[in-house]
Short mmCIF file of N, CA and C in Angstrom, two decimals:
data_model
loop_
_atom_site.label_atom_id
_atom_site.label_comp_id
_atom_site.label_asym_id
_atom_site.label_seq_id
_atom_site.Cartn_x
_atom_site.Cartn_y
_atom_site.Cartn_z
N PHE A 503 -82.80 -32.35 3.24
CA PHE A 503 -83.61 -32.34 1.26
C PHE A 503 -84.68 -30.00 2.18
N PHE A 504 -83.86 -29.39 1.69
CA PHE A 504 -84.87 -28.37 1.46
C PHE A 504 -85.36 -27.51 0.14
N LEU A 505 -86.37 -27.51 0.50
CA LEU A 505 -87.49 -26.76 -0.75
C LEU A 505 -87.82 -25.80 -0.21
N GLY A 506 -87.43 -24.79 -1.03
CA GLY A 506 -87.58 -23.45 -1.41
C GLY A 506 -88.71 -22.67 -2.05
N LEU A 507 -89.35 -21.62 -1.82
CA LEU A 507 -90.89 -20.88 -2.10
C LEU A 507 -90.56 -19.75 -1.51
N ALA A 508 -91.20 -19.08 -2.67
CA ALA A 508 -90.93 -17.86 -2.86
C ALA A 508 -92.11 -17.09 -2.04
N THR A 509 -92.46 -15.96 -1.23
CA THR A 509 -93.77 -16.14 -0.40
C THR A 509 -93.59 -14.64 -1.09
N PRO A 510 -95.03 -14.40 -0.79
CA PRO A 510 -95.51 -13.08 -1.63
C PRO A 510 -95.43 -11.96 -0.40
N ARG A 511 -94.06 -11.66 1.14
CA ARG A 511 -94.25 -10.10 0.76
C ARG A 511 -93.24 -10.19 0.46
N CYS A 512 -92.23 -10.88 -0.15
CA CYS A 512 -91.10 -10.15 -1.10
C CYS A 512 -91.24 -9.53 -2.35
N SER A 513 -90.38 -8.03 -2.60
CA SER A 513 -90.97 -6.58 -3.31
C SER A 513 -90.52 -6.92 -4.51
N SER A 514 -89.35 -7.87 -4.17
CA SER A 514 -88.94 -8.40 -5.46
C SER A 514 -89.08 -9.38 -6.10
N PRO A 515 -88.73 -10.42 -7.55
CA PRO A 515 -89.16 -11.48 -7.60
C PRO A 515 -87.63 -12.39 -7.28
N SER A 516 -88.24 -13.99 -6.56
CA SER A 516 -86.98 -14.25 -6.46
C SER A 516 -86.60 -16.05 -6.88
N ASN A 517 -86.40 -16.47 -6.73
CA ASN A 517 -86.17 -18.12 -7.30
C ASN A 517 -86.32 -18.83 -5.21
N SER A 518 -86.60 -20.37 -6.35
CA SER A 518 -86.60 -20.81 -5.34
C SER A 518 -85.44 -22.21 -5.97
N PHE A 519 -84.56 -22.19 -6.40
CA PHE A 519 -83.19 -22.58 -5.74
C PHE A 519 -81.93 -22.52 -5.62
N PHE A 520 -82.05 -21.11 -5.37
CA PHE A 520 -80.79 -20.48 -4.80
C PHE A 520 -79.40 -20.68 -5.64
N VAL A 521 -80.47 -19.38 -6.50
CA VAL A 521 -79.57 -19.49 -7.26
C VAL A 521 -79.71 -17.29 -6.67
N PRO A 522 -78.28 -16.83 -6.80
CA PRO A 522 -78.00 -15.35 -6.74
C PRO A 522 -79.22 -14.45 -7.51
N ASP A 523 -80.30 -13.55 -7.18
CA ASP A 523 -80.41 -12.62 -7.76
C ASP A 523 -79.73 -11.99 -9.07
N ASN A 524 -80.59 -11.61 -9.96
CA ASN A 524 -79.43 -10.54 -10.42
C ASN A 524 -80.66 -9.10 -9.80
N VAL A 525 -80.38 -7.50 -8.97
CA VAL A 525 -80.67 -6.91 -8.14
C VAL A 525 -80.44 -5.76 -9.19
N GLY A 526 -79.53 -5.98 -10.63
CA GLY A 526 -79.27 -5.02 -11.11
C GLY A 526 -78.30 -3.80 -10.82
N ARG A 527 -78.79 -3.06 -10.16
CA ARG A 527 -78.14 -2.27 -9.28
C ARG A 527 -77.84 -1.69 -7.47
N ALA A 528 -76.97 -1.68 -7.04
CA ALA A 528 -77.27 -1.91 -5.73
C ALA A 528 -76.15 -0.86 -5.06
N ARG A 529 -76.66 0.03 -3.99
CA ARG A 529 -76.29 0.61 -3.21
C ARG A 529 -75.99 -0.03 -1.88
N ILE A 530 -74.75 0.47 -1.43
CA ILE A 530 -74.72 -0.11 0.10
C ILE A 530 -74.13 1.59 0.86
N ASP A 531 -74.75 1.83 2.07
CA ASP A 531 -75.31 2.59 2.56
C ASP A 531 -74.81 2.30 4.05
N GLY A 532 -73.88 2.81 4.50
CA GLY A 532 -73.16 2.57 5.58
C GLY A 532 -72.45 3.68 6.64
N GLN A 533 -72.57 3.22 7.92
CA GLN A 533 -70.96 3.07 8.81
C GLN A 533 -70.17 1.84 9.18
N GLU A 534 -68.49 1.73 9.25
CA GLU A 534 -67.90 1.10 9.92
C GLU A 534 -66.55 1.83 10.61
N LEU A 535 -66.86 1.18 12.30
CA LEU A 535 -66.05 2.01 13.12
C LEU A 535 -65.04 0.82 13.19
N SER A 536 -63.84 1.04 13.77
CA SER A 536 -62.72 0.27 14.50
C SER A 536 -61.85 0.90 15.44
N ALA A 537 -61.86 0.21 15.92
CA ALA A 537 -60.74 0.83 17.37
C ALA A 537 -59.55 -0.25 18.36
N ARG A 538 -58.52 0.07 17.80
CA ARG A 538 -57.50 -0.83 18.73
C ARG A 538 -56.68 -0.14 19.55
N TRP A 539 -56.61 -0.59 20.70
CA TRP A 539 -55.96 -0.39 21.86
C TRP A 539 -54.98 -1.07 22.59
N ALA A 540 -53.51 -0.49 22.69
CA ALA A 540 -52.34 -1.81 23.61
C ALA A 540 -52.19 -0.98 24.98
N PRO A 541 -52.16 -1.38 25.41
CA PRO A 541 -51.70 -0.28 26.81
C PRO A 541 -50.29 -0.97 26.65
N ASP A 542 -49.75 -1.89 26.42
CA ASP A 542 -48.64 -2.47 26.31
C ASP A 542 -48.08 -3.71 25.18
N ALA A 543 -46.71 -3.93 24.55
CA ALA A 543 -46.89 -5.00 24.28
C ALA A 543 -47.25 -6.24 24.38
N HIS A 544 -47.87 -6.77 25.26
CA HIS A 544 -48.06 -7.72 25.57
C HIS A 544 -50.08 -8.12 25.71
N VAL A 545 -50.20 -7.03 25.47
CA VAL A 545 -51.95 -6.95 25.09
C VAL A 545 -52.53 -6.52 24.53
N SER A 546 -53.65 -6.34 23.67
CA SER A 546 -53.99 -5.50 22.05
C SER A 546 -55.76 -5.22 22.35
N LEU A 547 -55.95 -4.71 22.60
CA LEU A 547 -58.13 -4.95 22.41
C LEU A 547 -58.19 -4.15 20.89
N GLU A 548 -59.48 -4.93 20.44
CA GLU A 548 -59.85 -4.23 19.07
C GLU A 548 -61.39 -4.60 19.72
N ALA A 549 -62.18 -3.24 18.81
CA ALA A 549 -63.42 -3.57 18.50
C ALA A 549 -63.85 -3.00 17.07
N ARG A 550 -65.02 -3.61 17.46
CA ARG A 550 -65.84 -2.65 15.70
C ARG A 550 -66.46 -2.92 15.42
N ALA A 551 -67.56 -2.67 15.04
CA ALA A 551 -69.06 -2.45 14.65
C ALA A 551 -69.03 -1.96 12.51
N ALA A 552 -70.69 -1.96 12.17
CA ALA A 552 -70.67 -1.90 11.16
C ALA A 552 -72.27 -1.64 10.94
N ARG A 553 -72.81 -0.85 10.65
CA ARG A 553 -73.66 -0.09 10.17
C ARG A 553 -73.83 -0.45 8.34
N LEU A 554 -74.27 -1.30 8.31
CA LEU A 554 -74.41 -1.37 6.16
C LEU A 554 -75.83 -1.43 6.04
N ILE A 555 -76.38 -0.67 5.06
CA ILE A 555 -77.85 -0.82 4.57
C ILE A 555 -77.59 -0.87 3.06
N GLY A 556 -77.76 -2.72 2.23
CA GLY A 556 -78.01 -2.07 0.93
C GLY A 556 -79.57 -2.17 0.44
N LYS A 557 -79.39 -1.38 -0.47
CA LYS A 557 -80.53 -1.37 -1.46
C LYS A 557 -80.93 -1.45 -2.91
N SER A 558 -81.32 -2.62 -3.26
CA SER A 558 -81.47 -2.05 -4.91
C SER A 558 -81.66 -0.72 -5.54
N ARG A 559 -81.14 -0.91 -6.74
CA ARG A 559 -81.20 1.06 -6.87
C ARG A 559 -82.29 1.06 -7.93
N ASN A 560 -83.09 -0.32 -8.47
CA ASN A 560 -84.04 -0.82 -9.40
C ASN A 560 -85.51 -0.52 -8.31
N THR A 561 -85.21 -0.89 -7.55
CA THR A 561 -86.48 -1.84 -6.98
C THR A 561 -86.56 -0.31 -5.61
N GLY A 562 -84.75 -0.41 -4.66
CA GLY A 562 -85.44 0.51 -3.45
C GLY A 562 -85.76 -0.50 -2.11
N ALA A 563 -85.87 -1.89 -2.57
CA ALA A 563 -85.96 -3.18 -1.89
C ALA A 563 -84.52 -2.80 -0.84
N ARG A 564 -84.49 -3.76 -0.15
CA ARG A 564 -83.51 -3.96 0.85
C ARG A 564 -82.99 -5.27 0.41
N LEU A 565 -81.90 -5.23 0.19
CA LEU A 565 -80.66 -6.74 -0.10
C LEU A 565 -81.49 -7.68 0.96
N ALA A 566 -81.39 -9.13 0.59
CA ALA A 566 -81.87 -10.09 0.84
C ALA A 566 -80.03 -10.77 1.62
N LYS A 567 -80.31 -11.41 3.32
CA LYS A 567 -79.37 -11.68 3.33
C LYS A 567 -77.86 -11.51 3.76
N ARG A 568 -78.40 -9.80 4.32
CA ARG A 568 -77.05 -9.49 4.62
C ARG A 568 -77.73 -8.25 5.85
N PRO A 569 -76.66 -8.70 6.68
CA PRO A 569 -77.48 -8.46 8.11
C PRO A 569 -76.96 -6.48 8.45
N GLU A 570 -78.01 -5.97 9.04
CA GLU A 570 -77.93 -4.30 8.65
C GLU A 570 -76.56 -3.96 9.86
N TRP A 571 -76.43 -4.80 10.86
CA TRP A 571 -75.61 -4.86 12.04
C TRP A 571 -74.47 -6.11 12.19
N ARG A 572 -73.64 -5.62 12.38
CA ARG A 572 -72.39 -6.63 12.57
C ARG A 572 -71.93 -5.73 13.37
N GLY A 573 -71.41 -6.57 14.44
CA GLY A 573 -70.40 -6.09 15.43
C GLY A 573 -68.83 -7.36 15.98
N GLY A 574 -67.97 -6.96 16.78
CA GLY A 574 -67.29 -7.72 17.85
C GLY A 574 -65.92 -6.29 18.29
N ALA A 575 -65.48 -7.80 19.13
CA ALA A 575 -64.61 -7.26 20.03
C ALA A 575 -63.33 -9.23 19.95
N SER A 576 -61.67 -8.30 19.79
CA SER A 576 -60.98 -9.59 20.49
C SER A 576 -59.90 -8.40 21.23
N LEU A 577 -59.53 -9.17 21.84
CA LEU A 577 -58.01 -9.64 22.88
C LEU A 577 -57.59 -10.39 22.57
N THR A 578 -55.87 -9.81 22.91
CA THR A 578 -54.39 -10.45 22.47
C THR A 578 -53.73 -10.32 23.32
N THR A 579 -53.50 -11.31 23.88
CA THR A 579 -51.99 -11.48 25.14
C THR A 579 -51.45 -12.27 24.49
N LEU A 580 -50.06 -11.60 25.36
CA LEU A 580 -48.78 -12.63 25.06
C LEU A 580 -48.44 -12.88 26.77
N PRO A 581 -48.79 -14.24 27.09
CA PRO A 581 -48.58 -13.63 28.43
C PRO A 581 -46.62 -14.60 29.09
N LEU A 582 -46.63 -15.17 27.67
CA LEU A 582 -45.71 -16.36 27.77
C LEU A 582 -44.60 -15.30 26.50
N SER A 583 -43.30 -15.78 26.33
CA SER A 583 -42.91 -15.27 25.48
C SER A 583 -42.84 -15.95 23.94
N TRP A 584 -43.70 -17.44 24.46
CA TRP A 584 -43.79 -18.49 23.13
C TRP A 584 -45.00 -18.90 23.33
N LEU A 585 -46.41 -17.49 24.35
CA LEU A 585 -47.74 -18.31 23.90
C LEU A 585 -48.41 -17.08 23.95
N THR A 586 -49.45 -17.58 23.15
CA THR A 586 -50.38 -16.50 22.61
C THR A 586 -51.67 -17.00 22.84
N ALA A 587 -52.28 -15.74 23.36
CA ALA A 587 -54.21 -16.23 23.85
C ALA A 587 -55.04 -14.76 23.25
N THR A 588 -56.41 -15.50 22.41
CA THR A 588 -56.65 -14.79 22.02
C THR A 588 -58.51 -15.33 22.42
N ALA A 589 -58.53 -13.99 22.62
CA ALA A 589 -60.58 -14.08 22.88
C ALA A 589 -61.44 -13.35 21.80
N GLU A 590 -62.41 -14.04 20.69
CA GLU A 590 -62.99 -13.15 19.95
C GLU A 590 -64.32 -12.87 19.65
N TRP A 591 -64.92 -11.75 20.12
CA TRP A 591 -67.04 -12.08 20.16
C TRP A 591 -67.41 -11.37 19.01
N GLN A 592 -68.02 -12.02 18.43
CA GLN A 592 -68.77 -11.38 16.78
C GLN A 592 -70.32 -11.74 17.47
N TRP A 593 -71.09 -10.50 16.84
CA TRP A 593 -72.11 -10.64 16.63
C TRP A 593 -72.47 -10.05 15.44
N VAL A 594 -73.93 -10.68 15.37
CA VAL A 594 -74.68 -10.12 13.45
C VAL A 594 -75.38 -10.34 13.84
N GLY A 595 -76.62 -9.28 13.83
CA GLY A 595 -77.66 -9.12 13.22
C GLY A 595 -78.60 -9.81 12.60
N SER A 596 -80.26 -9.46 12.48
CA SER A 596 -80.84 -10.39 11.67
C SER A 596 -80.85 -10.01 10.28
N GLU A 597 -80.99 -11.43 9.23
CA GLU A 597 -81.60 -10.36 8.07
C GLU A 597 -82.12 -10.92 7.56
N ARG A 598 -82.53 -10.73 6.37
CA ARG A 598 -83.89 -10.10 5.27
C ARG A 598 -84.14 -11.63 5.03
N ASP A 599 -84.54 -12.38 4.98
CA ASP A 599 -84.81 -13.72 3.99
C ASP A 599 -86.13 -13.57 3.49
N PRO A 600 -86.66 -13.44 1.67
CA PRO A 600 -87.97 -13.80 1.61
C PRO A 600 -88.24 -15.25 0.94
N PHE A 601 -87.61 -16.27 1.65
CA PHE A 601 -87.44 -17.32 0.95
C PHE A 601 -88.22 -18.17 2.68
N VAL A 602 -89.46 -19.06 2.20
CA VAL A 602 -89.87 -19.93 3.40
C VAL A 602 -89.32 -21.33 2.71
N PHE A 603 -88.54 -22.26 3.78
CA PHE A 603 -88.08 -23.32 3.71
C PHE A 603 -89.18 -24.55 4.58
N ILE A 604 -88.67 -25.72 3.92
CA ILE A 604 -89.44 -26.91 4.47
C ILE A 604 -88.69 -27.61 4.01
N ASP A 605 -87.60 -28.07 5.62
CA ASP A 605 -86.46 -28.22 6.56
C ASP A 605 -87.24 -29.86 5.97
N ALA A 606 -86.40 -31.35 6.14
CA ALA A 606 -86.03 -32.38 6.14
C ALA A 606 -86.57 -32.84 7.15
N GLU A 607 -87.07 -32.82 7.96
CA GLU A 607 -88.41 -32.89 9.37
C GLU A 607 -89.52 -32.36 9.00
N GLY A 608 -89.53 -31.67 7.61
CA GLY A 608 -91.79 -30.72 7.90
C GLY A 608 -91.57 -30.33 8.35
N ARG A 609 -90.44 -28.94 8.90
CA ARG A 609 -90.60 -27.75 9.53
C ARG A 609 -91.01 -26.78 8.63
N VAL A 610 -91.90 -26.23 8.47
CA VAL A 610 -91.63 -24.59 7.84
C VAL A 610 -90.74 -23.82 8.69
N LEU A 611 -89.96 -23.10 7.88
CA LEU A 611 -88.92 -21.99 8.27
C LEU A 611 -89.11 -20.74 7.50
N ASP A 612 -89.52 -19.71 7.80
CA ASP A 612 -90.34 -18.86 7.16
C ASP A 612 -89.45 -17.43 8.75
N GLY A 613 -89.38 -16.43 7.70
CA GLY A 613 -89.31 -15.02 8.09
C GLY A 613 -87.66 -15.19 8.59
N ASP A 614 -87.26 -13.66 9.06
CA ASP A 614 -85.87 -13.71 8.92
C ASP A 614 -85.13 -14.30 9.81
N THR A 615 -83.59 -14.34 8.94
CA THR A 615 -82.87 -15.45 10.03
C THR A 615 -82.62 -14.70 11.33
N PRO A 616 -82.35 -15.20 12.69
CA PRO A 616 -82.47 -14.39 13.39
C PRO A 616 -80.30 -14.32 13.40
N GLY A 617 -80.43 -12.97 14.47
CA GLY A 617 -79.01 -12.60 14.58
C GLY A 617 -78.39 -13.64 15.81
N TYR A 618 -76.58 -13.49 15.75
CA TYR A 618 -76.31 -14.53 16.77
C TYR A 618 -74.82 -13.93 17.48
N ALA A 619 -74.59 -14.25 18.52
CA ALA A 619 -73.35 -14.30 18.80
C ALA A 619 -72.34 -15.80 18.87
N VAL A 620 -71.29 -15.13 19.11
CA VAL A 620 -70.31 -16.52 19.37
C VAL A 620 -68.42 -15.80 19.54
N LEU A 621 -68.58 -16.71 20.06
CA LEU A 621 -66.91 -16.79 21.45
C LEU A 621 -66.03 -18.02 21.01
N ASP A 622 -64.59 -17.03 19.82
CA ASP A 622 -63.66 -17.78 19.73
C ASP A 622 -62.87 -18.01 20.83
N LEU A 623 -62.00 -18.72 20.80
CA LEU A 623 -60.90 -18.85 21.75
C LEU A 623 -59.25 -19.49 20.90
N GLY A 624 -58.17 -19.05 21.47
CA GLY A 624 -57.32 -19.35 20.43
C GLY A 624 -55.78 -19.91 21.37
N ALA A 625 -54.94 -20.18 20.67
CA ALA A 625 -53.26 -20.43 21.22
C ALA A 625 -52.29 -20.75 20.47
N ALA A 626 -51.71 -19.95 20.56
CA ALA A 626 -51.06 -20.11 19.40
C ALA A 626 -49.39 -20.14 20.64
N VAL A 627 -48.81 -21.34 20.21
CA VAL A 627 -47.93 -22.12 21.07
C VAL A 627 -45.59 -22.19 19.93
N SER A 628 -45.21 -20.81 20.11
CA SER A 628 -44.28 -21.26 19.50
C SER A 628 -43.30 -22.59 20.10
N MET A 629 -43.03 -23.25 18.79
CA MET A 629 -42.05 -24.36 19.25
C MET A 629 -41.03 -24.00 18.39
N ARG A 630 -40.03 -22.71 18.39
CA ARG A 630 -38.70 -22.05 17.61
C ARG A 630 -37.79 -22.31 18.21
N ARG A 631 -38.21 -22.28 19.57
CA ARG A 631 -36.26 -22.71 19.75
C ARG A 631 -36.05 -24.06 19.37
N TRP A 632 -37.25 -24.98 19.10
CA TRP A 632 -37.01 -26.36 18.46
C TRP A 632 -36.93 -26.80 17.13
N ALA A 633 -37.96 -25.95 16.40
CA ALA A 633 -38.29 -26.08 15.13
C ALA A 633 -38.62 -24.51 14.16
N PRO A 634 -38.56 -23.95 13.18
CA PRO A 634 -39.38 -23.34 12.94
C PRO A 634 -41.17 -22.96 12.97
N LEU A 635 -41.59 -24.24 14.02
CA LEU A 635 -43.29 -23.92 13.49
C LEU A 635 -44.19 -23.42 14.80
N ASP A 636 -44.80 -22.76 14.89
CA ASP A 636 -45.99 -22.65 16.04
C ASP A 636 -47.41 -23.92 15.66
N LEU A 637 -47.42 -24.05 16.96
CA LEU A 637 -48.60 -25.21 17.15
C LEU A 637 -49.74 -24.16 17.45
N ARG A 638 -50.55 -24.41 16.85
CA ARG A 638 -52.76 -23.49 17.09
C ARG A 638 -53.36 -24.37 17.68
N LEU A 639 -54.37 -24.11 18.64
CA LEU A 639 -55.19 -24.30 18.73
C LEU A 639 -56.10 -23.22 19.13
N ARG A 640 -57.14 -23.75 18.07
CA ARG A 640 -59.03 -22.88 17.96
C ARG A 640 -60.04 -23.49 18.65
N LEU A 641 -60.86 -23.15 19.82
CA LEU A 641 -62.12 -23.24 20.61
C LEU A 641 -62.94 -23.25 19.49
N GLY A 642 -63.66 -23.86 18.77
CA GLY A 642 -64.38 -22.02 18.00
C GLY A 642 -65.99 -22.87 18.59
N ASN A 643 -66.67 -21.43 19.04
CA ASN A 643 -68.42 -21.79 19.08
C ASN A 643 -67.36 -21.93 20.72
N ALA A 644 -66.98 -21.62 21.79
CA ALA A 644 -67.11 -22.12 23.38
C ALA A 644 -67.70 -22.50 23.84
N LEU A 645 -68.63 -20.96 23.76
CA LEU A 645 -70.48 -21.51 24.36
C LEU A 645 -71.33 -22.66 24.44
N ASP A 646 -70.65 -23.48 22.95
CA ASP A 646 -71.74 -23.92 21.89
C ASP A 646 -73.84 -23.66 22.28
N ARG A 647 -72.57 -22.07 21.59
CA ARG A 647 -74.19 -22.10 21.19
C ARG A 647 -75.14 -22.44 20.39
N SER A 648 -75.83 -22.71 19.91
CA SER A 648 -77.07 -22.93 18.90
C SER A 648 -77.69 -22.15 18.21
N TYR A 649 -77.29 -21.81 16.68
CA TYR A 649 -77.03 -20.75 15.57
C TYR A 649 -77.53 -20.85 14.40
N SER A 650 -77.64 -20.51 13.54
CA SER A 650 -77.24 -20.15 12.25
C SER A 650 -76.84 -19.34 11.21
N GLU A 651 -75.83 -19.01 10.60
CA GLU A 651 -75.28 -18.43 10.12
C GLU A 651 -76.34 -18.52 8.53
N VAL A 652 -76.85 -19.15 7.94
CA VAL A 652 -77.70 -19.29 6.63
C VAL A 652 -79.27 -20.41 7.42
N ARG A 653 -80.87 -20.10 7.61
CA ARG A 653 -81.67 -19.85 8.04
C ARG A 653 -81.67 -21.56 7.84
N GLY A 654 -81.87 -22.60 8.81
CA GLY A 654 -82.53 -23.98 7.79
C GLY A 654 -80.44 -25.03 7.99
N PHE A 655 -79.36 -24.53 8.53
CA PHE A 655 -78.84 -25.07 8.19
C PHE A 655 -77.76 -24.92 9.14
N PRO A 656 -77.87 -25.55 10.60
CA PRO A 656 -77.17 -25.13 12.16
C PRO A 656 -75.46 -25.21 11.29
N ALA A 657 -75.14 -23.97 12.23
CA ALA A 657 -73.46 -23.58 12.60
C ALA A 657 -72.52 -24.58 13.39
N ARG A 658 -72.07 -25.01 13.53
CA ARG A 658 -71.26 -26.03 14.06
C ARG A 658 -71.15 -25.63 15.45
N GLY A 659 -71.70 -26.84 16.15
CA GLY A 659 -71.75 -26.45 17.74
C GLY A 659 -69.73 -26.54 18.34
N ARG A 660 -69.63 -26.40 19.04
CA ARG A 660 -68.34 -25.91 20.06
C ARG A 660 -67.27 -27.36 19.17
N ALA A 661 -66.03 -26.82 18.63
CA ALA A 661 -64.74 -27.63 17.59
C ALA A 661 -63.81 -27.26 18.60
N LEU A 662 -62.61 -27.82 18.39
CA LEU A 662 -61.81 -27.47 18.65
C LEU A 662 -60.76 -28.18 17.53
N THR A 663 -59.84 -27.18 16.92
CA THR A 663 -59.29 -27.30 15.97
C THR A 663 -57.74 -26.96 16.53
N VAL A 664 -57.16 -27.78 15.78
CA VAL A 664 -54.97 -27.55 15.96
C VAL A 664 -54.60 -27.71 14.56
N GLY A 665 -53.74 -27.23 14.16
CA GLY A 665 -53.03 -26.69 12.99
C GLY A 665 -51.04 -26.56 13.61
N VAL A 666 -50.50 -26.35 12.80
CA VAL A 666 -49.67 -26.73 12.81
C VAL A 666 -49.34 -25.35 11.56
N SER A 667 -48.05 -24.29 11.97
CA SER A 667 -48.06 -23.52 10.17
C SER A 667 -45.97 -23.21 10.44
N VAL A 668 -45.84 -23.53 9.67
CA VAL A 668 -44.06 -23.49 9.85
C VAL A 668 -43.79 -22.16 9.21
N ASN A 669 -42.60 -21.40 10.15
CA ASN A 669 -42.30 -20.49 9.63
C ASN A 669 -40.38 -20.36 9.28
N PRO A 670 -40.34 -20.16 8.03
CA PRO A 670 -39.32 -20.58 8.07
C PRO A 670 -38.22 -19.36 7.79
#
C-alpha cells in the first residue's frame, strides 16, 4: 500500500494517483556516447554514457522520473566455440521525484530517487551439435545490491534465470 502526496517544492502541479502528468511540450537535450572494441573475434568490449536533460517547454522545470546521467559497459567473450559469456555493468544517476510516499510500514519516502549500479552475468551454451537450441543462463544483480528503479519499490535481488532459445 502506498499513499502519494504532492509536495510544495514541485514547480508544476502533480497528482497523487500515479497518472503521468501532461507537460504539454517537452524538450530533451544532451549527449550520448558509445564505443565498441573487439581486439579479436572472441572478445568484445562496449561502453556507453548519456547525459540527457528533459525540461518542460511550458514551465522550464526539469522532467521528473528521468535520470540526467546513465552509463554502462559490457564484455562478451567466446572462450569455446559452443560457449558465450557476458558481463554487463549498468549505472543510473539519481532522478528528481516530486512525490512523498508513505509505504506499508509507515515510512515516509521523500526526496529524489537515488542512483544505483548493478552487474549482470550471463552465458549461452550452444546445443546445436544435437539440436537447434541454445541454453541461456543469466545471473541478474550478481552482487545482490539493494536498490530501487522506482522509489519505494525495491528491485529484485540476485536472481538466476534459465532459458532456451530455438534456432531453426
